[in-house]
mmCIF file of C-alpha atoms and ligand atoms in Angstrom:
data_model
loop_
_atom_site.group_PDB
_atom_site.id
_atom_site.type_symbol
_atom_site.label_atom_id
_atom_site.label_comp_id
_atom_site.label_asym_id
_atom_site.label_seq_id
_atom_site.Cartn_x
_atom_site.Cartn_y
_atom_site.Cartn_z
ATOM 1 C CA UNK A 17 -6.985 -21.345 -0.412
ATOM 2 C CA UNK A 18 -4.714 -19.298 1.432
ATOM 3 C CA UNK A 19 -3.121 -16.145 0.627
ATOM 4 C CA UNK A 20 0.702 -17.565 -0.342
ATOM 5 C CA UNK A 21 -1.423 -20.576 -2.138
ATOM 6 C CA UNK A 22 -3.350 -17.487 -4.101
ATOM 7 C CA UNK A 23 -0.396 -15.453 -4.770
ATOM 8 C CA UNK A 24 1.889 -18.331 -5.461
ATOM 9 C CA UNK A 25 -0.261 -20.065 -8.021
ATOM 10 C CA UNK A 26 -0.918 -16.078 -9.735
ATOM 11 C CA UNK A 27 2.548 -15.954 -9.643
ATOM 12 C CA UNK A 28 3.260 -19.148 -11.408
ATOM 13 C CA UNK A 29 0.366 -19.148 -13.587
ATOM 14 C CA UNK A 30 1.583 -15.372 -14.774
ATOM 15 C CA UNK A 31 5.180 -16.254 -14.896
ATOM 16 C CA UNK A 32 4.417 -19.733 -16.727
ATOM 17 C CA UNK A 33 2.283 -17.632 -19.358
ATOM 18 C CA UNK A 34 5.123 -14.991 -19.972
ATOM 19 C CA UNK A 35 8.242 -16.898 -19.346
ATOM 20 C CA UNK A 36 9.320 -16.165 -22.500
ATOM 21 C CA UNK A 37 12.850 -15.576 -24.216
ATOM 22 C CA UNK A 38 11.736 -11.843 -25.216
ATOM 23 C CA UNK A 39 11.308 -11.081 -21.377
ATOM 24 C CA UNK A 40 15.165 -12.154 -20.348
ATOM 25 C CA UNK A 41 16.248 -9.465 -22.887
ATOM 26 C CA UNK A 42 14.787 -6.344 -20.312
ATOM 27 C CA UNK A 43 16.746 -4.361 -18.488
ATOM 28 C CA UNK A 44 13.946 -2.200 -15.930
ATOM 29 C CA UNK A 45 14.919 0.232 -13.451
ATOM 30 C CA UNK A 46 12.588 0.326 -10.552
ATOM 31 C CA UNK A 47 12.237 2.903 -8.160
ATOM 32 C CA UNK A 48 11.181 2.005 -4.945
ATOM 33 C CA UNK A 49 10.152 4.865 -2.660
ATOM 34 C CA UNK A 50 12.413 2.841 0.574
ATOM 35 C CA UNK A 51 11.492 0.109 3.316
ATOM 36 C CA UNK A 52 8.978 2.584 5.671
ATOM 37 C CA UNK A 53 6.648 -0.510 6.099
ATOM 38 C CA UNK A 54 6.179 -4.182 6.061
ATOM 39 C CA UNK A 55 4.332 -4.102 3.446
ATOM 40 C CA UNK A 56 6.692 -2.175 1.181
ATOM 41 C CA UNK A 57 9.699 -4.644 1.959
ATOM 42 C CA UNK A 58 7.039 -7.484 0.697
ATOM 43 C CA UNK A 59 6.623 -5.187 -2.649
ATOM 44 C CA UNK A 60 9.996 -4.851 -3.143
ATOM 45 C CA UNK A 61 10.730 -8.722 -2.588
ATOM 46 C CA UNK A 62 7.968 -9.447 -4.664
ATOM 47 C CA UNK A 63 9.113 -7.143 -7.469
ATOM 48 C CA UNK A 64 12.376 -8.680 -7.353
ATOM 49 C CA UNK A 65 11.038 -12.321 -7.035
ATOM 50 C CA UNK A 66 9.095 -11.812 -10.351
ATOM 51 C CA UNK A 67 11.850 -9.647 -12.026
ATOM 52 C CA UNK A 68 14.153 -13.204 -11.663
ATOM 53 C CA UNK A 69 11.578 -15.333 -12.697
ATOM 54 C CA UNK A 70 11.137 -13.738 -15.889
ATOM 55 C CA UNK A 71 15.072 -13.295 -16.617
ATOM 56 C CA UNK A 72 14.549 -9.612 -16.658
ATOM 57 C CA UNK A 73 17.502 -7.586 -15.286
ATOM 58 C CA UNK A 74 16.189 -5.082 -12.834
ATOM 59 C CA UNK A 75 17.681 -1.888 -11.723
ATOM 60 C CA UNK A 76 17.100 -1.355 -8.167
ATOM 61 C CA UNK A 77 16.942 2.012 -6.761
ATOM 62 C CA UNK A 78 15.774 3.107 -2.697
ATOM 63 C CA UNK A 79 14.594 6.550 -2.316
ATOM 64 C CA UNK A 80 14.571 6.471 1.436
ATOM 65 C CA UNK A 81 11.218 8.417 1.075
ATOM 66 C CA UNK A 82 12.486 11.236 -0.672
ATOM 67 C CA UNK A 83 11.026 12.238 -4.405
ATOM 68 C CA UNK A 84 14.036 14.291 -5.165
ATOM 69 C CA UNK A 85 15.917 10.481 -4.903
ATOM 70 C CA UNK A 86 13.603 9.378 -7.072
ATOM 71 C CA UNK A 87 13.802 11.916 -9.846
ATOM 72 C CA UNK A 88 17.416 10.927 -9.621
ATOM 73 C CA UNK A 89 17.333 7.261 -9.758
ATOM 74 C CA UNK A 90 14.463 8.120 -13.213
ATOM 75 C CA UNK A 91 17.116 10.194 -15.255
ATOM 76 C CA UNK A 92 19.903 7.476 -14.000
ATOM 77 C CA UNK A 93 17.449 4.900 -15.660
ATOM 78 C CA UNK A 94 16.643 7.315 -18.964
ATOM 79 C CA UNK A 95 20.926 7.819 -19.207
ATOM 80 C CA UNK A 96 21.488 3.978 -18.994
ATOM 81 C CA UNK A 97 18.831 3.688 -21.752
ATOM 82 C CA UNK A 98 16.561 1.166 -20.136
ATOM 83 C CA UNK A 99 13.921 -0.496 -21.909
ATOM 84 C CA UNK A 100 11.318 0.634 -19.172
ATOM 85 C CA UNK A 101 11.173 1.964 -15.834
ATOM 86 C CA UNK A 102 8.934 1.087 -12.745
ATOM 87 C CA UNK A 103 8.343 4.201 -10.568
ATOM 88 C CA UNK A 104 6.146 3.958 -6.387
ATOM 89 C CA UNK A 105 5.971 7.555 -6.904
ATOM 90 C CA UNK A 106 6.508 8.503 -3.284
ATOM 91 C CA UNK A 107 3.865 11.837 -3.793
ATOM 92 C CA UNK A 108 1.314 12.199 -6.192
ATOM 93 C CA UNK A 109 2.702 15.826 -8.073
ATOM 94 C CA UNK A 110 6.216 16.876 -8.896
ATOM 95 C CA UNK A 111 6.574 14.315 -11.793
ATOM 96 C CA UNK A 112 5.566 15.782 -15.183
ATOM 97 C CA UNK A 113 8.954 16.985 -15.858
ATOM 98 C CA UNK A 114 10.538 13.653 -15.439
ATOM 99 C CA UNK A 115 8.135 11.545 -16.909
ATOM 100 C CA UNK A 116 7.993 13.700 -20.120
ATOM 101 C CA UNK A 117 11.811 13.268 -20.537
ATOM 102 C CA UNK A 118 11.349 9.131 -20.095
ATOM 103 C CA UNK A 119 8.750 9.732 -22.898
ATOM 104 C CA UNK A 120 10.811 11.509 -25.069
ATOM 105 C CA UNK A 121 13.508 8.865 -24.621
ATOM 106 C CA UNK A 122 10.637 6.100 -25.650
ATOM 107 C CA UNK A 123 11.278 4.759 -22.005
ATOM 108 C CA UNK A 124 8.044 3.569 -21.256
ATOM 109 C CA UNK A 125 6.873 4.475 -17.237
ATOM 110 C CA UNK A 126 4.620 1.999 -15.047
ATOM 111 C CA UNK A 127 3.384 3.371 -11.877
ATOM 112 C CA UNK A 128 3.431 0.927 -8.900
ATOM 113 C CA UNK A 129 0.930 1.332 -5.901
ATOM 114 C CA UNK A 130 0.240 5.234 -5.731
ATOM 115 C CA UNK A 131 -0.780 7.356 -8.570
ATOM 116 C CA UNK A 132 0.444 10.661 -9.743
ATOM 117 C CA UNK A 133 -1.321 13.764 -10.679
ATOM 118 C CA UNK A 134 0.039 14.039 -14.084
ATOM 119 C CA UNK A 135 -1.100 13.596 -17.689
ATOM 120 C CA UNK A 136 -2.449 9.697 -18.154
ATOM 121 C CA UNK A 137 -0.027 9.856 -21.935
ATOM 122 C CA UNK A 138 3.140 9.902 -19.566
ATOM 123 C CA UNK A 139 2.522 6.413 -19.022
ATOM 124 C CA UNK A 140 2.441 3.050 -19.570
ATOM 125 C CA UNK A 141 -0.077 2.031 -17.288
ATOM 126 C CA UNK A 142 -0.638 1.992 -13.414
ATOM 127 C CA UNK A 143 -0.995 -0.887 -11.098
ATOM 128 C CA UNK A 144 -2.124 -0.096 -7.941
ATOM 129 C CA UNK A 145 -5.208 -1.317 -5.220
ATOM 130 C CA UNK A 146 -8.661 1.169 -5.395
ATOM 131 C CA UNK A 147 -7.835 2.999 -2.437
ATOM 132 C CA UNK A 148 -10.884 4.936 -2.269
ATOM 133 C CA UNK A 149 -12.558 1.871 -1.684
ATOM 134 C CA UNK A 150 -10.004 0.338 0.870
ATOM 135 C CA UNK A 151 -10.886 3.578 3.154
ATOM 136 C CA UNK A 152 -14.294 3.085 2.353
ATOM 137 C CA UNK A 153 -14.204 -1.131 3.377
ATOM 138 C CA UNK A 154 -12.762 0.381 6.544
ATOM 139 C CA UNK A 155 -15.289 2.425 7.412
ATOM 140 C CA UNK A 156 -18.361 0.489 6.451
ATOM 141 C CA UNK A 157 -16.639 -2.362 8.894
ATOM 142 C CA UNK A 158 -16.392 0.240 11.774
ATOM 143 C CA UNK A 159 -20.150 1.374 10.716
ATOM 144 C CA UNK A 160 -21.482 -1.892 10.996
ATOM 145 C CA UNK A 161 -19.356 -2.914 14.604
ATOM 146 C CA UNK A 162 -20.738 0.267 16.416
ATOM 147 C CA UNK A 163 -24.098 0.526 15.166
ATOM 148 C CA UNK A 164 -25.663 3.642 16.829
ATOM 149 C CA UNK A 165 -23.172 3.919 19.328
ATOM 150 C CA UNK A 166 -21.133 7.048 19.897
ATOM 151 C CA UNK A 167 -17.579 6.425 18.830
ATOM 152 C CA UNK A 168 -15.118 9.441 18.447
ATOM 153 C CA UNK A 169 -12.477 8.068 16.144
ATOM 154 C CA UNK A 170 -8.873 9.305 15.715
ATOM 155 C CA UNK A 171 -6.803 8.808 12.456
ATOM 156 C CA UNK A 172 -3.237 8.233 11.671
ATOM 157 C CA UNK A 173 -2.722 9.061 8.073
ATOM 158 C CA UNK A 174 -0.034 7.703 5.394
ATOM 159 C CA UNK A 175 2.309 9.963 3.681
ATOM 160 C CA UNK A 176 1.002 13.252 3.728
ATOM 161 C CA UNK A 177 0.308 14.180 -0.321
ATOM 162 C CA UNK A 178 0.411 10.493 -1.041
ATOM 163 C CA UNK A 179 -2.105 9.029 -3.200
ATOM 164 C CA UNK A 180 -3.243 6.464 -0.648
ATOM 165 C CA UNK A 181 -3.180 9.166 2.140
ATOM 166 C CA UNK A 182 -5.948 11.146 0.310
ATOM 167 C CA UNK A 183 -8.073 8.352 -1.092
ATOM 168 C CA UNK A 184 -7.830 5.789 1.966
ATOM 169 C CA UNK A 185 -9.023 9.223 3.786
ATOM 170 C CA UNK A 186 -11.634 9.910 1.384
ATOM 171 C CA UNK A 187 -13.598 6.313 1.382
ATOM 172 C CA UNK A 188 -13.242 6.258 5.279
ATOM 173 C CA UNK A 189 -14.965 9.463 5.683
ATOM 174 C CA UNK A 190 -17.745 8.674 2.907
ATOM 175 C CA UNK A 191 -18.409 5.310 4.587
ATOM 176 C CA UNK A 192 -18.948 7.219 7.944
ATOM 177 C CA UNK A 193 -20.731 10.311 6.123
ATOM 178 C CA UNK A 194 -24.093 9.094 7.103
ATOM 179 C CA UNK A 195 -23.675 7.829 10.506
ATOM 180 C CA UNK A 196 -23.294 11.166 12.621
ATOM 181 C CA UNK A 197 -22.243 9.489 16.298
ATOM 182 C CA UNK A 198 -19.029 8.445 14.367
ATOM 183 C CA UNK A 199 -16.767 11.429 14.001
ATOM 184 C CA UNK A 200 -12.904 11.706 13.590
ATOM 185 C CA UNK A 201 -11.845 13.781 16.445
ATOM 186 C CA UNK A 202 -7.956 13.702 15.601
ATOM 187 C CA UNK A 203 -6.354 12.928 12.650
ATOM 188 C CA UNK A 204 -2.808 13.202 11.844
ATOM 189 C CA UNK A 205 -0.185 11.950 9.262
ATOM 190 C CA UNK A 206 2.293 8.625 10.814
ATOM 191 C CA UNK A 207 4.165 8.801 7.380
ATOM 192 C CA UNK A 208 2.851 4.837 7.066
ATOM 193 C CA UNK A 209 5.504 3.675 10.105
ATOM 194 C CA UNK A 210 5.061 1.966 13.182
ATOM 195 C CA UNK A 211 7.602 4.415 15.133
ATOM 196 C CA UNK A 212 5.711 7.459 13.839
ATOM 197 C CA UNK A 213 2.292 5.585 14.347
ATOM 198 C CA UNK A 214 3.458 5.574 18.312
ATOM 199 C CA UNK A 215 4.408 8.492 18.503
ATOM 200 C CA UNK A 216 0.840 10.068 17.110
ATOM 201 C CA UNK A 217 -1.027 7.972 19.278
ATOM 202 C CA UNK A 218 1.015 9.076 22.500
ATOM 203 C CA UNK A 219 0.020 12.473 21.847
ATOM 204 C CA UNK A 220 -4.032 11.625 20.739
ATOM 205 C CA UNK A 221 -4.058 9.479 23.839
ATOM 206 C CA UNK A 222 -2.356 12.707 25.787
ATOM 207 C CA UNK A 223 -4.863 15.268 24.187
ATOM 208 C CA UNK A 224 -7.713 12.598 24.791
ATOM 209 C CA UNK A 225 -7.685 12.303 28.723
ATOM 210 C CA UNK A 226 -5.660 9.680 28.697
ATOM 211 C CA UNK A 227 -7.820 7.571 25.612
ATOM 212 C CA UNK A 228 -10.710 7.018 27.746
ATOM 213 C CA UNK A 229 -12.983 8.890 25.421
ATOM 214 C CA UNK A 230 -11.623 7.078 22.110
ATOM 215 C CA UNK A 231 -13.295 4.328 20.989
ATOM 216 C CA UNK A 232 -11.406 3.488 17.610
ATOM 217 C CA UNK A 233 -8.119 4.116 15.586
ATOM 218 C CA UNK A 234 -7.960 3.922 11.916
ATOM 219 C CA UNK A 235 -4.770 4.103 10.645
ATOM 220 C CA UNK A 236 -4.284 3.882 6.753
ATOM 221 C CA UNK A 237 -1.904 0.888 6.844
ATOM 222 C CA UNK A 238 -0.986 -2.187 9.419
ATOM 223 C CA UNK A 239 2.687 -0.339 10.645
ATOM 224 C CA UNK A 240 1.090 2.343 12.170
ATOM 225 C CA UNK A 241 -1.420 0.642 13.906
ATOM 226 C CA UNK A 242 1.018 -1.741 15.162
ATOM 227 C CA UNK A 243 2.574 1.164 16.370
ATOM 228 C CA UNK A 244 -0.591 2.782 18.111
ATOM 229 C CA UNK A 245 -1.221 -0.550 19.533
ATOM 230 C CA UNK A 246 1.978 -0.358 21.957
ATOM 231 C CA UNK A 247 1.036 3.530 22.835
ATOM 232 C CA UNK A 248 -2.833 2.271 23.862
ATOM 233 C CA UNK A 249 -1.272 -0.456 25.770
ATOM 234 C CA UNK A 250 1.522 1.854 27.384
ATOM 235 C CA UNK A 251 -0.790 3.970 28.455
ATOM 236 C CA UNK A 252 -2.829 0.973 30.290
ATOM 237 C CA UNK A 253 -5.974 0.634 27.643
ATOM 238 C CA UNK A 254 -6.607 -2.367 25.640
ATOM 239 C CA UNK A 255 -6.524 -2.521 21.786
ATOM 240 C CA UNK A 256 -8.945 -4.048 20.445
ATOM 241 C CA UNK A 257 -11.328 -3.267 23.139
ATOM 242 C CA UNK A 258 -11.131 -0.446 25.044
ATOM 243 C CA UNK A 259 -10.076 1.084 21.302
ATOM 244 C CA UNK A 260 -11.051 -0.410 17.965
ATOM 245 C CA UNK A 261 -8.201 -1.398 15.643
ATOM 246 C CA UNK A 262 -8.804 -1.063 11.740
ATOM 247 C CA UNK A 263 -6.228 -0.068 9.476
ATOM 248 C CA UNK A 264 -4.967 -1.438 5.900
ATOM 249 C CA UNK A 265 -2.491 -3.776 4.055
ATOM 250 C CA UNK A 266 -2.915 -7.125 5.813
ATOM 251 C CA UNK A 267 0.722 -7.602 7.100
ATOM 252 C CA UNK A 268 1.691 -10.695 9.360
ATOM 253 C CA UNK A 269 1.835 -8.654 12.226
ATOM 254 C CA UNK A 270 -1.317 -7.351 12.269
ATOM 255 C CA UNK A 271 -2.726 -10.840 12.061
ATOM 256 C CA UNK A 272 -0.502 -11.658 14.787
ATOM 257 C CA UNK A 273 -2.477 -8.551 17.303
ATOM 258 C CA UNK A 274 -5.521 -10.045 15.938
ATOM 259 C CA UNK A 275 -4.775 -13.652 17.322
ATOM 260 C CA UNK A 276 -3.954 -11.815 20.565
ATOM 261 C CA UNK A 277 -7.396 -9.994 20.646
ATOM 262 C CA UNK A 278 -5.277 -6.634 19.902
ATOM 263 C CA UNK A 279 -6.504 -5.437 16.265
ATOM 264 C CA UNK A 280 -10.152 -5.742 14.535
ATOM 265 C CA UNK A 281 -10.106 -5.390 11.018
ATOM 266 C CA UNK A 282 -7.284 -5.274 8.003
ATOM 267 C CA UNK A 283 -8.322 -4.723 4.074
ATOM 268 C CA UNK A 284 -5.810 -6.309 2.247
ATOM 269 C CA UNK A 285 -3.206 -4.818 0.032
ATOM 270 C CA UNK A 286 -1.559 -7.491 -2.341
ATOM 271 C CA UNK A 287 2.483 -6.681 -2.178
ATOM 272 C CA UNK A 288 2.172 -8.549 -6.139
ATOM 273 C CA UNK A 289 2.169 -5.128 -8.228
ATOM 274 C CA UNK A 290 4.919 -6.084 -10.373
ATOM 275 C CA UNK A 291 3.324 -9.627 -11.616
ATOM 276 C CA UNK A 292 0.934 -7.444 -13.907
ATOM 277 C CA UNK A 293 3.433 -5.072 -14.259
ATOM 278 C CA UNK A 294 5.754 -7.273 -16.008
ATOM 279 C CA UNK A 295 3.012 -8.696 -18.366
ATOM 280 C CA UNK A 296 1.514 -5.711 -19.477
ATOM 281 C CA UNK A 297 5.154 -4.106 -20.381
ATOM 282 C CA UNK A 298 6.072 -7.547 -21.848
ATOM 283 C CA UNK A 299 2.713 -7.761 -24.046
ATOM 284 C CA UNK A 300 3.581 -4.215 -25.246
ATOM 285 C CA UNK A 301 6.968 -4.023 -26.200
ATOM 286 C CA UNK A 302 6.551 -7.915 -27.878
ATOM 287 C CA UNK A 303 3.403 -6.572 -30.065
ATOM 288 C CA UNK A 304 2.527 -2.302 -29.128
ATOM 289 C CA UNK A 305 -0.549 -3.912 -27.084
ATOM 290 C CA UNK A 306 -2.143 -0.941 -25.207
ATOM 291 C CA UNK A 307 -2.545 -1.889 -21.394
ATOM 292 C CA UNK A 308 -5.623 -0.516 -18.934
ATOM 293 C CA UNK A 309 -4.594 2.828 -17.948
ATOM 294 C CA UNK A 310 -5.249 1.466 -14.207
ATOM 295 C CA UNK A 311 -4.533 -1.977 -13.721
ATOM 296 C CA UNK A 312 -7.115 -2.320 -10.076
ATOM 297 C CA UNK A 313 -5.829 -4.660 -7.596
ATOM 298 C CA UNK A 314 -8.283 -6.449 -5.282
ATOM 299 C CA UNK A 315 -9.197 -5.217 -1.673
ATOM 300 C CA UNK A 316 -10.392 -7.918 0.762
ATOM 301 C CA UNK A 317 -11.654 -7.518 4.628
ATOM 302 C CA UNK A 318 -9.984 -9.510 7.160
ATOM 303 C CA UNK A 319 -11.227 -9.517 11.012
ATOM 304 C CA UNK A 320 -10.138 -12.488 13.739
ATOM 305 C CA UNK A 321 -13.611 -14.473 12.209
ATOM 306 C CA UNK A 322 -11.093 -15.284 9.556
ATOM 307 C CA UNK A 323 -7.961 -17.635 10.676
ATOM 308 C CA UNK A 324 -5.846 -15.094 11.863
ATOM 309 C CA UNK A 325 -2.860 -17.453 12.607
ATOM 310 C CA UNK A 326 -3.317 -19.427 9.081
ATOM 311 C CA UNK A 327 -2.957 -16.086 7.631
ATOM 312 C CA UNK A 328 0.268 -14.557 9.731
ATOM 313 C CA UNK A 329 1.491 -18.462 8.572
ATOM 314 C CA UNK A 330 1.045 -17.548 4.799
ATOM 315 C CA UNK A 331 2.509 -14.304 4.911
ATOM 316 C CA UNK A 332 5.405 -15.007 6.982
ATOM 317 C CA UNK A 333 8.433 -15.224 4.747
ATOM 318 C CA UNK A 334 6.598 -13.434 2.168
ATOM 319 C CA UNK A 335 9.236 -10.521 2.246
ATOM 320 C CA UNK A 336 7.546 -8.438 5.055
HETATM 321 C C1 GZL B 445 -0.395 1.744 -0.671
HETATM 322 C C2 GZL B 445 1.089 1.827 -0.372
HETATM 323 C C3 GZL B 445 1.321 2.133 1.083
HETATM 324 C C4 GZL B 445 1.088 0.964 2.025
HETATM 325 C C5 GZL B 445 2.052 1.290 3.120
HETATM 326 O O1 GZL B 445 -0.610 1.402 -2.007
HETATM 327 O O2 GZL B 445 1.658 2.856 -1.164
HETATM 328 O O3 GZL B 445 2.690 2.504 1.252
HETATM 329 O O4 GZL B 445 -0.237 0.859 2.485
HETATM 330 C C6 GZL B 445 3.254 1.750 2.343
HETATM 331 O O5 GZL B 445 2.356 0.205 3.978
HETATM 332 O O6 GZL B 445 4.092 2.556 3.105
#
């Protein structure tokens, strides 16, 4: 079944469950922390997609990236008096403050896609992907394509003090721990886009005689790569071959490099955060039912052994 099938029927099967009239009486303020990837433009689509099915009237606010906008767009949400707020917090510290005032207005918080470091009473619940493990899926794929071989790797890194930055880092270097002719030579943040991803790789491939020595990129989600990928071929290497392509999120256009031999491995990221979301706020302001603290969203490898066209075809139109 393929990935629109999956997440449609989810979808339906969730919003079928929980259609209910209690749901259409919710006002939620979301804050989204902006449109820096494909994947986040899918989340936010998604969010928004399951908001209307549910008849719950959502609050949209883009922080462009920036926590301070995000801060703002929580105490717009606590002054409105909404009955609960969804928060991508952007960073993972800065938000104790803010989220203790939501409390203290009975506003109850859900954290979408990245964690924060804050006390686990300040809310709800948190629904996000294990990114430890998506780093580490990463890196046992690379482990198992080069074998013994030497490969010096270089890294492009996500938002630099973002949750997924430090864990997607964290499981790639455990997954590599062991195997000492893999080493990162470079690593350095892309802030998760494909312009920034570029402009990294122009300089690794600058520091790096030209690439010639570099035998893979990881680059903690699909934008960036995409983004390496034209700096590799501008500077007359090819992705995919001459340099290994594995990064994260499992965007169309990665799927699209893969069907033209440019990119080797994705882990998926599902852009449906808000679909459990919605039900565990629903379930607990209907009846107080306690939700999982961390709500763990599946991570699943995809290389060009797996229909890389069928897959660009389900995601297309998806939002990304
Ligand atoms: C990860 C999410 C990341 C995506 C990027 O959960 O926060 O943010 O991997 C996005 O595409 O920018």
């Amino acid at each position: 079944m393929t990935f629109l099938r999956r997440l449609a029927l989810g979808a339906s099967v969730i919003a079928l469950a929980c259609t209910s009239a209690y749901a259409a009486d919710l006002t939620v303020g979301f804050s989204q922390i902006g449109s820096e990837s494909g994947w986040r433009a899918a989340e936010t689509s998604v969010t928004k997609q399951e908001a209307e099915k549910r008849g719950i009237d959502l609050k949209f606010a883009d922080a462009q990236q920036k926590q301070e906008n995000q801060i703002k767009a929580l105490r717009g949400f606590i002054a409105q008096g909404v009955d609960a707020i969804l928060v991508a917090p952007v960073v993972a510290t800065g938000w104790d403050d803010v989220l203790a005032e939501a409390k203290e207005a009975e506003i109850p918080v859900i954290l979408l896609d990245r964690g924060v470091d804050a006390p686990q009473d300040l809310y709800l619940t948190s629904v996000a992907s294990d990114q430890v493990k998506e780093g580490r899926v990463a890196g046992q794929w690379l482990v198992d394509t080069v074998g013994d071989k030497p490969c010096k790797v270089v890294e492009l890194q996500g938002t630099v003090g973002s949750t997924p930055a430090i864990n997607r880092k964290k499981g790639f270097e455990e997954a590599i721990a062991d195997h000492a002719n893999i080493t990162i030579i470079r690593s350095q943040t892309g802030d998760f886009t494909r312009a920034k991803g570029k402009e990294v790789m122009e300089g690794f491939l600058k520091a790096e005689n030209g690439g010639k020595d570099i035998c893979a990129m990881y680059a903690h989600n699909d934008d960036m790569a995409v983004g390496a990928i034209q700096a590799i071929k501008d500077a007359g290497l090819k992705p995919g071959s001459d340099i290994l392509v594995v990064s994260i999120d499992a965007v169309p256009d990665i799927f699209a490099a893969m069907v033209a031999g440019e990119a080797n491995a994705t882990v998926e990221l599902t852009p449906n955060m808000a679909g459990p979301a919605f039900d565990a706020l629903e379930a607990y302001l209907k009846d107080g039912t306690q939700p999982e603290k961390f709500i763990i969203t599946e991570s699943k490898l995809y290389t060009p052994a797996d229909n890389p066209q069928g897959e660009y075809d389900s995601r297309k139109g998806l939002g990304y």
